[in-house]
Coordinates of C-alpha atoms and ligand atoms in Angstrom, one line a residue:
M1 CA -14.5 11.4 11.3
P2 CA -11.3 13.3 10.6
Y3 CA -11.8 16.5 8.5
N4 CA -11.5 15.8 4.8
P5 CA -12.5 18.7 2.5
T6 CA -12.7 16.4 -0.5
Q7 CA -15.7 14.6 1.1
L8 CA -17.6 17.9 1.4
D9 CA -20.7 18.2 -1.0
T10 CA -19.4 21.5 -2.4
W11 CA -16.0 19.9 -3.2
K12 CA -17.7 17.2 -5.2
I13 CA -19.8 19.8 -7.0
L14 CA -16.6 21.8 -7.8
T15 CA -15.0 18.6 -9.2
A16 CA -17.8 18.1 -11.6
H17 CA -18.0 21.9 -12.4
K18 CA -14.2 21.9 -13.3
K19 CA -14.8 19.2 -15.9
E20 CA -17.5 21.3 -17.5
H21 CA -15.2 24.3 -17.4
D22 CA -12.2 22.7 -19.0
A23 CA -13.1 23.4 -22.6
I24 CA -14.0 27.1 -21.9
H25 CA -11.5 29.8 -22.9
M26 CA -11.5 33.0 -20.9
R27 CA -11.3 34.9 -24.3
D28 CA -14.9 33.6 -24.9
L29 CA -16.1 34.4 -21.5
F30 CA -15.0 38.1 -22.0
K31 CA -16.7 38.2 -25.4
A32 CA -19.9 36.7 -24.0
D33 CA -20.2 39.2 -21.1
P34 CA -19.3 42.8 -21.6
D35 CA -19.8 43.4 -17.8
R36 CA -17.4 40.6 -16.8
A37 CA -14.8 43.0 -15.3
Q38 CA -17.4 44.7 -13.2
T39 CA -18.9 41.4 -12.0
F40 CA -15.6 40.1 -10.8
S41 CA -14.2 43.1 -9.1
A42 CA -14.1 44.1 -5.4
S43 CA -12.4 46.7 -3.3
A44 CA -11.4 47.3 0.3
S45 CA -9.1 49.5 2.3
G46 CA -7.8 51.4 -0.8
I47 CA -7.1 48.1 -2.8
D48 CA -9.0 47.3 -5.9
L49 CA -9.1 43.7 -7.0
D50 CA -10.1 42.7 -10.6
Y51 CA -10.3 38.9 -10.7
S52 CA -12.2 38.7 -14.0
K53 CA -9.1 37.2 -15.7
N54 CA -9.7 33.9 -13.9
R55 CA -11.1 30.6 -15.2
I56 CA -14.4 31.2 -13.5
N57 CA -18.0 32.1 -14.0
V58 CA -20.6 33.2 -11.5
H59 CA -21.4 29.5 -10.7
T60 CA -17.7 28.8 -9.9
M61 CA -17.6 31.7 -7.4
A62 CA -20.9 30.6 -5.9
H63 CA -19.6 27.0 -5.4
L64 CA -16.3 28.3 -4.0
M65 CA -18.1 30.5 -1.5
A66 CA -20.4 27.6 -0.6
L67 CA -17.3 25.4 0.0
A68 CA -15.9 28.1 2.3
R69 CA -19.1 28.0 4.3
E70 CA -19.3 24.3 4.4
A71 CA -15.7 24.2 5.6
K72 CA -16.8 26.5 8.4
L73 CA -14.7 29.5 7.4
P74 CA -17.1 32.0 9.1
E75 CA -16.7 30.2 12.4
A76 CA -12.9 30.0 11.9
I77 CA -12.6 33.7 11.3
E78 CA -14.6 34.5 14.4
G79 CA -12.5 32.1 16.4
M80 CA -9.2 33.7 15.3
F81 CA -10.3 37.2 16.1
R82 CA -11.8 36.1 19.4
G83 CA -8.5 34.6 20.5
D84 CA -9.4 30.9 20.5
I85 CA -6.5 28.5 20.7
I86 CA -6.3 27.8 17.0
N87 CA -2.6 27.0 17.0
R88 CA -3.4 23.7 18.7
S89 CA 0.0 22.0 18.3
E90 CA 1.6 24.8 20.3
G91 CA -1.5 25.5 22.5
R92 CA -1.6 29.2 21.4
A93 CA -4.1 31.8 20.3
V94 CA -3.3 33.6 17.1
L95 CA -3.7 37.4 17.6
H96 CA -1.6 39.4 15.2
T97 CA -4.8 41.2 14.5
A98 CA -4.8 42.5 18.1
L99 CA -1.5 44.3 17.4
R100 CA -3.4 46.6 15.0
N101 CA -6.7 46.7 16.8
R102 CA -7.1 50.4 16.3
S103 CA -10.8 50.4 17.2
Q104 CA -9.8 49.1 20.6
R105 CA -12.1 46.1 20.7
L106 CA -11.7 44.2 23.9
I107 CA -9.6 41.1 23.3
S108 CA -8.5 38.9 26.1
V109 CA -6.2 35.9 26.3
E110 CA -6.6 33.8 29.5
G111 CA -8.4 36.6 31.2
E112 CA -5.7 39.2 30.3
D113 CA -6.9 42.3 28.4
I114 CA -4.3 42.2 25.6
T115 CA -5.6 45.4 24.0
A116 CA -4.1 47.2 27.0
T117 CA -0.9 45.2 26.8
V118 CA -0.5 46.1 23.1
N119 CA -1.2 49.7 23.7
A120 CA 1.4 49.9 26.5
T121 CA 4.0 48.5 24.2
L122 CA 3.1 50.9 21.4
D123 CA 3.4 53.7 23.9
K124 CA 6.8 52.4 24.9
M125 CA 7.9 52.3 21.2
K126 CA 6.6 55.8 20.6
G127 CA 8.4 57.1 23.6
F128 CA 11.6 55.4 22.5
A129 CA 11.3 56.8 19.0
E130 CA 10.9 60.3 20.4
Q131 CA 13.9 59.9 22.6
V132 CA 16.1 58.7 19.8
Q133 CA 14.8 61.5 17.6
S134 CA 15.5 64.2 20.2
G135 CA 18.8 62.7 21.2
K136 CA 17.7 62.0 24.7
F137 CA 18.6 58.4 24.0
A138 CA 22.0 58.8 22.4
G139 CA 25.2 57.0 21.6
Y140 CA 28.0 56.6 24.1
T141 CA 29.7 59.9 23.0
G142 CA 26.3 61.8 23.1
K143 CA 25.8 61.8 19.4
K144 CA 22.3 61.2 18.0
L145 CA 21.7 57.7 16.8
R146 CA 20.9 57.8 13.1
T147 CA 21.8 54.5 11.6
I148 CA 19.5 51.7 12.7
V149 CA 20.6 48.1 12.2
N150 CA 18.0 45.4 12.6
I151 CA 19.5 42.0 13.5
G152 CA 16.9 39.3 12.9
I153 CA 15.9 36.6 10.5
G154 CA 12.6 35.0 9.2
G155 CA 9.7 37.0 10.5
S156 CA 12.0 39.2 12.4
F157 CA 13.5 40.4 9.1
L158 CA 11.3 39.7 6.0
G159 CA 8.1 41.5 7.1
P160 CA 10.0 44.5 8.5
K161 CA 12.1 44.7 5.4
V162 CA 9.1 44.8 3.1
V163 CA 7.6 47.6 5.1
S164 CA 10.7 49.8 5.2
D165 CA 11.4 49.3 1.5
A166 CA 7.8 49.9 0.5
L167 CA 7.7 53.1 2.6
K168 CA 11.1 54.5 1.7
P169 CA 9.4 57.7 0.5
Y170 CA 8.2 58.3 4.0
W171 CA 11.6 57.8 5.8
Q172 CA 12.5 60.7 8.1
D173 CA 15.4 62.8 7.0
G174 CA 18.7 61.9 8.4
Y175 CA 18.0 58.2 9.2
D176 CA 19.4 55.1 7.6
L177 CA 18.2 51.5 8.1
K178 CA 20.1 48.3 7.4
Y179 CA 19.5 44.6 8.1
I180 CA 21.7 41.8 9.1
A181 CA 20.0 38.4 8.8
N182 CA 22.2 35.6 7.3
I183 CA 24.7 33.5 9.3
D184 CA 27.0 34.0 6.3
G185 CA 29.7 36.3 7.8
T186 CA 29.5 38.3 4.6
D187 CA 26.2 39.8 5.8
V188 CA 27.5 41.3 9.1
T189 CA 30.9 42.2 7.6
E190 CA 29.4 44.2 4.7
V191 CA 26.9 46.0 6.8
C192 CA 29.4 46.9 9.6
K193 CA 31.9 48.2 7.0
D194 CA 30.2 51.5 6.6
L195 CA 28.9 52.1 10.1
D196 CA 29.9 54.8 12.6
P197 CA 29.9 53.2 16.1
E198 CA 29.0 56.5 17.7
T199 CA 25.7 56.9 15.8
T200 CA 24.6 53.3 15.2
L201 CA 21.8 51.6 17.1
F202 CA 21.5 47.8 16.8
I203 CA 18.0 46.3 17.4
V204 CA 18.2 42.6 18.1
A205 CA 14.9 41.4 16.9
S206 CA 14.2 37.9 18.0
K207 CA 11.0 36.6 19.5
S208 CA 12.9 33.7 21.1
F209 CA 16.3 35.3 21.5
S210 CA 17.6 31.8 20.8
T211 CA 17.8 31.8 17.0
L212 CA 21.3 30.9 15.9
E213 CA 21.7 33.4 13.1
T214 CA 20.5 36.3 15.2
L215 CA 22.6 35.5 18.3
K216 CA 25.7 35.0 16.2
N217 CA 25.2 38.2 14.3
A218 CA 24.4 40.1 17.5
E219 CA 27.6 38.8 19.0
A220 CA 29.6 39.8 15.9
A221 CA 28.1 43.2 15.9
R222 CA 28.9 43.6 19.6
A223 CA 32.5 42.4 18.9
W224 CA 32.7 45.0 16.1
F225 CA 31.5 47.7 18.5
F226 CA 34.3 46.8 21.0
E227 CA 36.9 46.8 18.2
Q228 CA 35.8 50.3 17.4
G229 CA 36.4 51.4 20.9
G230 CA 33.1 50.7 22.6
K231 CA 33.1 49.4 26.2
P232 CA 30.9 46.7 27.8
D233 CA 29.0 49.2 29.9
Q234 CA 28.3 51.2 26.7
V235 CA 26.5 48.3 25.0
K236 CA 23.2 49.5 26.5
H237 CA 23.5 52.7 24.5
H238 CA 23.8 50.9 21.2
F239 CA 21.9 47.7 21.6
V240 CA 18.2 47.3 22.3
A241 CA 16.1 44.2 21.8
V242 CA 12.6 42.9 21.0
S243 CA 11.9 39.5 22.5
T244 CA 9.8 37.4 24.8
N245 CA 13.1 36.2 26.4
I246 CA 14.1 38.8 29.0
K247 CA 16.7 36.7 30.6
A248 CA 18.7 36.0 27.5
A249 CA 18.5 39.6 26.3
T250 CA 19.7 41.1 29.5
E251 CA 22.5 38.6 29.8
F252 CA 23.6 39.9 26.4
G253 CA 24.1 43.3 27.9
I254 CA 20.8 44.9 27.0
D255 CA 19.2 47.2 29.6
E256 CA 15.8 45.8 30.6
A257 CA 14.4 49.3 30.1
N258 CA 15.2 49.0 26.5
L259 CA 13.7 45.6 26.0
F260 CA 10.4 45.5 24.0
P261 CA 8.1 42.7 24.7
M262 CA 6.6 40.1 22.3
W263 CA 4.0 37.5 23.0
D264 CA 3.4 33.8 22.3
W265 CA 0.2 34.7 20.6
V266 CA 2.1 36.4 17.7
G267 CA 3.8 34.1 15.2
G268 CA 7.1 35.3 13.9
R269 CA 5.9 35.6 10.3
Y270 CA 3.0 37.8 11.5
S271 CA 5.0 39.9 13.9
L272 CA 5.9 43.0 11.8
W273 CA 3.0 44.9 13.5
S274 CA 4.5 44.3 17.0
A275 CA 7.7 45.8 18.5
I276 CA 9.5 43.7 15.8
G277 CA 8.6 46.8 13.8
L278 CA 10.6 49.0 16.1
A279 CA 13.2 49.8 13.4
Q280 CA 10.5 50.9 11.1
A281 CA 8.8 53.0 13.7
L282 CA 12.2 54.8 14.3
V283 CA 12.9 55.4 10.6
L284 CA 9.4 56.2 9.5
G285 CA 8.4 58.0 12.6
F286 CA 5.7 56.7 14.9
D287 CA 2.8 58.4 13.2
T288 CA 3.6 56.7 9.9
F289 CA 4.0 53.3 11.7
E290 CA 0.5 53.8 13.2
Q291 CA -0.9 54.5 9.7
L292 CA 0.5 51.2 8.6
L293 CA -1.3 49.6 11.5
S294 CA -4.5 51.4 10.6
G295 CA -4.4 50.1 7.1
A296 CA -4.0 46.6 8.3
H297 CA -6.8 47.1 10.8
A298 CA -9.1 48.3 8.0
M299 CA -8.4 45.1 6.1
D300 CA -9.0 43.0 9.3
E301 CA -12.4 44.7 9.7
H302 CA -13.2 44.1 6.0
F303 CA -12.2 40.4 6.4
R304 CA -14.2 40.0 9.6
T305 CA -17.4 41.7 8.6
T306 CA -17.8 41.6 4.8
G307 CA -19.8 39.0 3.0
F308 CA -17.6 36.4 1.3
E309 CA -18.7 37.5 -2.2
H310 CA -17.1 40.9 -1.7
N311 CA -14.4 39.8 0.7
L312 CA -10.9 40.2 -0.8
P313 CA -9.0 37.7 1.3
V314 CA -11.7 35.1 0.9
I315 CA -11.9 35.7 -2.9
L316 CA -8.1 35.4 -3.3
G317 CA -7.9 32.4 -1.0
M318 CA -10.7 30.5 -2.7
L319 CA -9.4 31.2 -6.2
G320 CA -6.1 29.7 -5.0
V321 CA -8.0 26.6 -3.8
W322 CA -9.7 26.4 -7.2
Y323 CA -6.4 26.2 -9.0
H324 CA -4.3 24.2 -6.5
N325 CA -6.9 21.6 -5.8
F326 CA -8.9 21.4 -9.0
F327 CA -6.4 22.3 -11.7
D328 CA -3.3 20.8 -9.9
A329 CA -1.5 24.2 -10.0
E330 CA 1.6 23.8 -7.9
S331 CA 2.8 27.3 -7.5
H332 CA 1.6 30.9 -7.3
A333 CA 3.4 33.9 -8.6
V334 CA 3.5 37.3 -6.9
L335 CA 4.5 39.9 -9.5
S336 CA 4.9 43.4 -8.1
Y337 CA 5.1 46.2 -10.6
D338 CA 6.6 48.4 -8.0
E339 CA 10.3 48.6 -7.2
Y340 CA 9.4 49.5 -3.6
L341 CA 7.6 46.2 -3.3
K342 CA 10.5 44.1 -4.6
D343 CA 10.7 42.1 -1.4
L344 CA 7.0 41.3 -1.2
P345 CA 7.4 37.8 -2.7
N346 CA 10.1 37.0 -0.2
H347 CA 7.9 38.0 2.7
L348 CA 4.9 36.1 1.3
Q349 CA 7.1 33.0 0.8
Q350 CA 7.5 32.8 4.6
V351 CA 3.9 33.9 5.4
D352 CA 2.4 31.4 3.0
M353 CA 4.9 28.5 2.8
E354 CA 5.8 28.4 6.5
S355 CA 2.1 28.6 7.3
N356 CA 0.5 26.1 4.9
G357 CA 3.4 23.9 4.1
K358 CA 1.8 21.1 6.1
A359 CA 0.7 17.6 5.4
V360 CA -1.5 16.7 8.4
T361 CA -4.7 18.2 9.7
H362 CA -5.3 19.6 13.2
D363 CA -5.9 16.1 14.6
G364 CA -2.7 14.7 13.0
S365 CA -4.4 12.8 10.2
P366 CA -2.4 12.8 6.9
V367 CA -4.0 14.9 4.1
S368 CA -4.8 13.3 0.8
W369 CA -5.2 16.7 -1.0
Q370 CA -2.7 19.4 -1.9
T371 CA -2.0 22.1 0.6
G372 CA 0.3 25.1 0.5
P373 CA 1.6 26.1 -3.0
V374 CA 5.1 27.2 -3.9
I375 CA 5.2 31.0 -3.7
W376 CA 7.6 32.8 -5.9
G377 CA 7.9 36.0 -8.0
G378 CA 9.7 39.3 -8.3
T379 CA 9.3 42.7 -9.9
G380 CA 7.9 43.6 -13.3
T381 CA 9.1 44.5 -15.8
N382 CA 12.4 42.7 -14.9
G383 CA 10.6 39.3 -14.6
Q384 CA 9.2 39.7 -18.2
H385 CA 12.8 39.3 -19.4
A386 CA 13.3 36.2 -17.2
Y387 CA 10.6 33.8 -16.0
H388 CA 7.4 35.2 -17.7
Q389 CA 8.2 33.0 -20.8
L390 CA 7.3 30.0 -18.6
L391 CA 4.1 31.6 -17.5
H392 CA 3.1 32.2 -21.2
Q393 CA 4.2 29.0 -22.9
G394 CA 5.4 26.5 -20.2
T395 CA 3.5 23.3 -19.4
R396 CA 2.4 24.4 -16.0
L397 CA -0.6 26.4 -15.0
I398 CA 0.7 29.2 -12.7
P399 CA -1.9 31.6 -11.3
A400 CA -0.3 35.0 -10.8
D401 CA -1.1 38.2 -8.8
F402 CA -0.1 41.4 -10.6
I403 CA 0.2 44.3 -8.1
M404 CA 0.8 47.9 -9.0
P405 CA 0.2 51.5 -7.7
L406 CA -1.6 53.7 -10.2
Q407 CA 0.6 56.7 -9.2
S408 CA 4.3 56.6 -8.8
H409 CA 6.3 58.1 -5.9
N410 CA 8.9 58.8 -8.5
P411 CA 7.5 60.1 -11.7
V412 CA 10.2 60.0 -14.4
A413 CA 9.2 61.1 -17.9
D414 CA 6.7 58.5 -19.1
H415 CA 8.2 55.6 -17.2
H416 CA 5.1 54.9 -15.1
Q417 CA 2.8 54.8 -18.1
W418 CA 5.2 52.3 -19.7
L419 CA 5.2 50.3 -16.5
F420 CA 1.4 50.2 -16.5
A421 CA 1.3 49.3 -20.2
N422 CA 3.5 46.3 -19.5
F423 CA 1.5 45.4 -16.4
L424 CA -1.6 45.2 -18.5
G425 CA 0.0 43.8 -21.6
Q426 CA 1.4 40.8 -19.7
Q427 CA -2.0 40.0 -18.3
Q428 CA -3.6 40.4 -21.6
A429 CA -1.2 38.0 -23.2
L430 CA -1.8 35.5 -20.4
L431 CA -5.5 35.8 -21.0
E432 CA -5.7 36.0 -24.8
G433 CA -2.6 34.2 -26.0
K434 CA -2.3 33.9 -29.8
T435 CA -4.1 31.3 -31.8
E436 CA -2.6 29.4 -34.7
A437 CA -4.8 31.2 -37.1
E438 CA -3.5 34.6 -35.8
V439 CA 0.1 33.4 -36.0
R440 CA -0.3 32.0 -39.6
A441 CA -2.0 35.3 -40.8
E442 CA 0.8 37.3 -39.2
L443 CA 3.5 35.2 -40.8
S444 CA 1.8 35.2 -44.1
A445 CA 1.5 39.0 -44.1
K446 CA 5.3 39.1 -43.6
G447 CA 5.6 37.1 -46.8
L448 CA 6.8 33.8 -45.4
S449 CA 6.3 30.6 -47.5
E450 CA 3.7 28.0 -46.5
T451 CA 6.6 25.6 -45.6
D452 CA 8.2 28.2 -43.3
I453 CA 4.9 29.1 -41.7
D454 CA 4.3 25.3 -41.0
E455 CA 7.7 25.1 -39.3
L456 CA 7.4 28.4 -37.3
A457 CA 3.8 28.5 -36.3
P458 CA 3.8 25.9 -33.5
H459 CA 6.5 27.9 -31.7
K460 CA 4.6 31.2 -31.9
V461 CA 1.2 29.9 -30.7
I462 CA 0.5 31.0 -27.2
P463 CA -2.3 29.2 -25.5
G464 CA -3.6 32.0 -23.2
N465 CA -6.4 31.1 -20.8
R466 CA -3.8 31.5 -18.0
P467 CA -5.2 33.1 -14.9
S468 CA -4.2 36.3 -13.2
N469 CA -5.5 38.7 -10.5
T470 CA -5.0 42.4 -10.8
L471 CA -4.4 44.4 -7.6
T472 CA -4.1 48.1 -7.9
F473 CA -4.1 51.0 -5.5
E474 CA -3.8 54.8 -5.9
K475 CA -0.4 55.1 -4.3
G476 CA 1.8 53.0 -1.9
T477 CA 0.8 54.9 1.3
P478 CA 1.4 53.4 4.7
E479 CA -2.3 52.6 5.0
V480 CA -2.4 50.8 1.7
I481 CA 0.8 48.8 2.4
G482 CA -0.6 47.7 5.8
A483 CA -3.8 46.6 4.1
L484 CA -2.0 44.8 1.4
I485 CA 0.2 42.7 3.7
A486 CA -2.8 42.0 5.9
L487 CA -4.8 40.9 2.9
Y488 CA -2.2 38.2 2.1
E489 CA -2.1 37.1 5.8
H490 CA -5.8 36.5 5.7
K491 CA -5.7 34.8 2.3
V492 CA -3.3 32.3 3.8
F493 CA -5.6 31.8 6.7
V494 CA -8.6 31.2 4.5
Q495 CA -6.7 28.5 2.6
G496 CA -5.4 26.9 5.8
V497 CA -9.0 26.6 7.0
I498 CA -10.1 24.9 3.8
W499 CA -7.2 22.5 3.9
G500 CA -7.7 21.8 7.6
V501 CA -4.1 22.5 8.5
N502 CA -2.6 24.4 11.4
S503 CA -1.2 27.5 9.6
F504 CA 0.5 28.8 12.7
D505 CA 3.2 26.2 13.7
Q506 CA 6.4 25.4 11.9
W507 CA 7.8 22.1 13.2
G508 CA 9.5 21.2 10.0
V509 CA 11.9 24.1 10.4
E510 CA 13.2 22.6 13.6
L511 CA 14.7 19.4 12.2
G512 CA 17.0 21.3 9.9
K513 CA 18.2 23.4 12.9
L514 CA 19.0 20.3 15.0
L515 CA 20.9 18.5 12.2
G516 CA 22.8 21.7 11.5
N517 CA 24.0 21.7 15.2
S518 CA 25.3 18.1 15.0
V519 CA 27.1 18.7 11.7
F520 CA 28.7 21.8 13.3
E521 CA 30.1 19.5 16.0
A522 CA 31.4 17.0 13.3
L523 CA 33.1 19.9 11.5
S524 CA 35.0 20.7 14.6
S525 CA 35.8 17.2 15.8
G526 CA 36.1 15.4 12.4
A527 CA 34.0 12.5 13.9
T528 CA 31.8 11.4 10.9
E529 CA 30.8 7.9 12.1
G530 CA 27.1 7.4 11.3
Y531 CA 27.0 10.0 8.6
D532 CA 26.1 9.1 5.0
S533 CA 29.2 9.0 2.7
S534 CA 28.3 12.2 0.9
T535 CA 28.0 14.2 4.1
A536 CA 31.1 12.6 5.6
Q537 CA 33.1 13.4 2.4
L538 CA 32.0 17.0 2.4
I539 CA 32.8 17.4 6.1
A540 CA 36.3 16.2 5.4
R541 CA 36.7 18.7 2.5
F542 CA 35.5 21.6 4.6
R543 CA 37.9 20.6 7.3
D544 CA 40.8 20.5 4.8
A545 CA 39.9 23.8 3.2
N546 CA 39.8 25.5 6.6
G547 CA 42.8 23.9 8.2
L548 CA 40.6 22.1 10.7
S549 CA 42.0 18.6 10.0
Q550 CA 45.5 19.6 11.3
S551 CA 44.2 20.7 14.7
Ligands
F6P1 O1 12.2 30.0 10.6 C1 11.7 29.6 11.8 C2 11.4 30.8 12.7 O2 10.9 30.3 13.9 C3 10.3 31.8 12.1 O3 9.0 31.3 12.3 C4 10.7 33.0 12.8 O4 10.1 34.1 12.2 C5 12.2 33.0 12.7 O5 12.5 31.6 12.9 C6 12.9 33.9 13.7 O6 12.6 33.6 15.0 P1 13.0 34.5 16.2 O7 12.2 35.8 16.0 O8 12.6 33.8 17.5 O9 14.5 34.8 16.2

């Protein structure tokens, strides 16, 4: 029998439980239980989660945890950490946790002790960071390399970017870090504009070293380097790479000694902990990079060893299942009240949507239940003046995570207090809303006539009963940021297990890449036979606009 979570006993229990729960407003749940916030709170690795503002009671959580057990989540967690081939469509183990295995547990893949392999790469990264810092590895004129440019896309960009932004207060003096990701020539042009060729180090970060955007941008950066006076034999002083593809990287001109390995058992979107994090290790310093790994490891250990009732990734994952599968919620908002975490939603979009955007189970059977949600979000308070309206009064139920450090790295007057006030105020409004009686009393106190009140009241009623999680931590330290990112990785894993999908392949991305290649040919040749009339018309327009139709 193919796996089908909707046939599990606990799923059926939850379906019935949801019907009972429909009429209950969270406002009443809080009134009825003064200890609700304490009951529904848990902490790990410096992160406190208050999930009391969810449409749950103790029975809901018990049923959700029973579902996790019935779906064999405990076995799945063990299997991932042990290195089982859980990415079955690609025949690979999934061991990003081994990259931050600070307690040095023995992990082997096909008989190879990968803890030793990981440690050797970390040593190489550390040595390289020291050489760049001391000037032993310098630019072609002997100057110290001080501007690091990471060329990569997807997991070779988004995760690293979140880390370097989040840890900006920890950057070493004198360093700058930039990113080139997009194939849009504007990206490489704008970044290169301000670079000094003598002091710039490009890191070509590409697991495959075959990703179109990264290769084209690396070629453009190398062309820029030559335009500035660099010579082919000097490329090795200014370009290093992180890749599994040694041949392609060395053919590009990178010295094999400056090539940092990657492995098939690390997915791109889970790779920031590997040498893909080299740029961060350089800018932050290796010790800080290790603290990031330690924070993630602490979350791994929490996930691996803590009972589900207190397990942060399991709680968040199962709450997501509750809303996506039983309330038909289609999306999930990530709202960081921390300017340093402004790119967290972008990274989590890839982690979550590339992982669980799947419609067949491991054995290829189509699913008849919803899988990965749309992940979106941004920073507060900016979002409050944009999309929060839809959260408060729109027709859709959108569960949201509110994330904020209790202390600011940049205390300015009473800004942080205002930020926290808004952080709580928004969640309170989502929970409480405003009843018609409250609205009418308010308008009447303002002296409005009954007719005016009748007209205005429906617009001012806010339903409330909209769920949110509150994630707080003392300060955005490297350990906490590591733990936070790992928390979301594991949340995605939990949901993938319940939905029965392979969270670690991404075949859907491949089709777009292939079709892009053939359109590129048609743009050059003008041969549009076989294309739909819309694509053919647009190809012709592009050729006209760029003088290609004359050639
Ligand atoms: O978007 C598809 C993808 O394969 C991602 O999974 C990956 O992070 C990204 O492309 C970049 O791949 P690479 O590191 O091989 O250049």
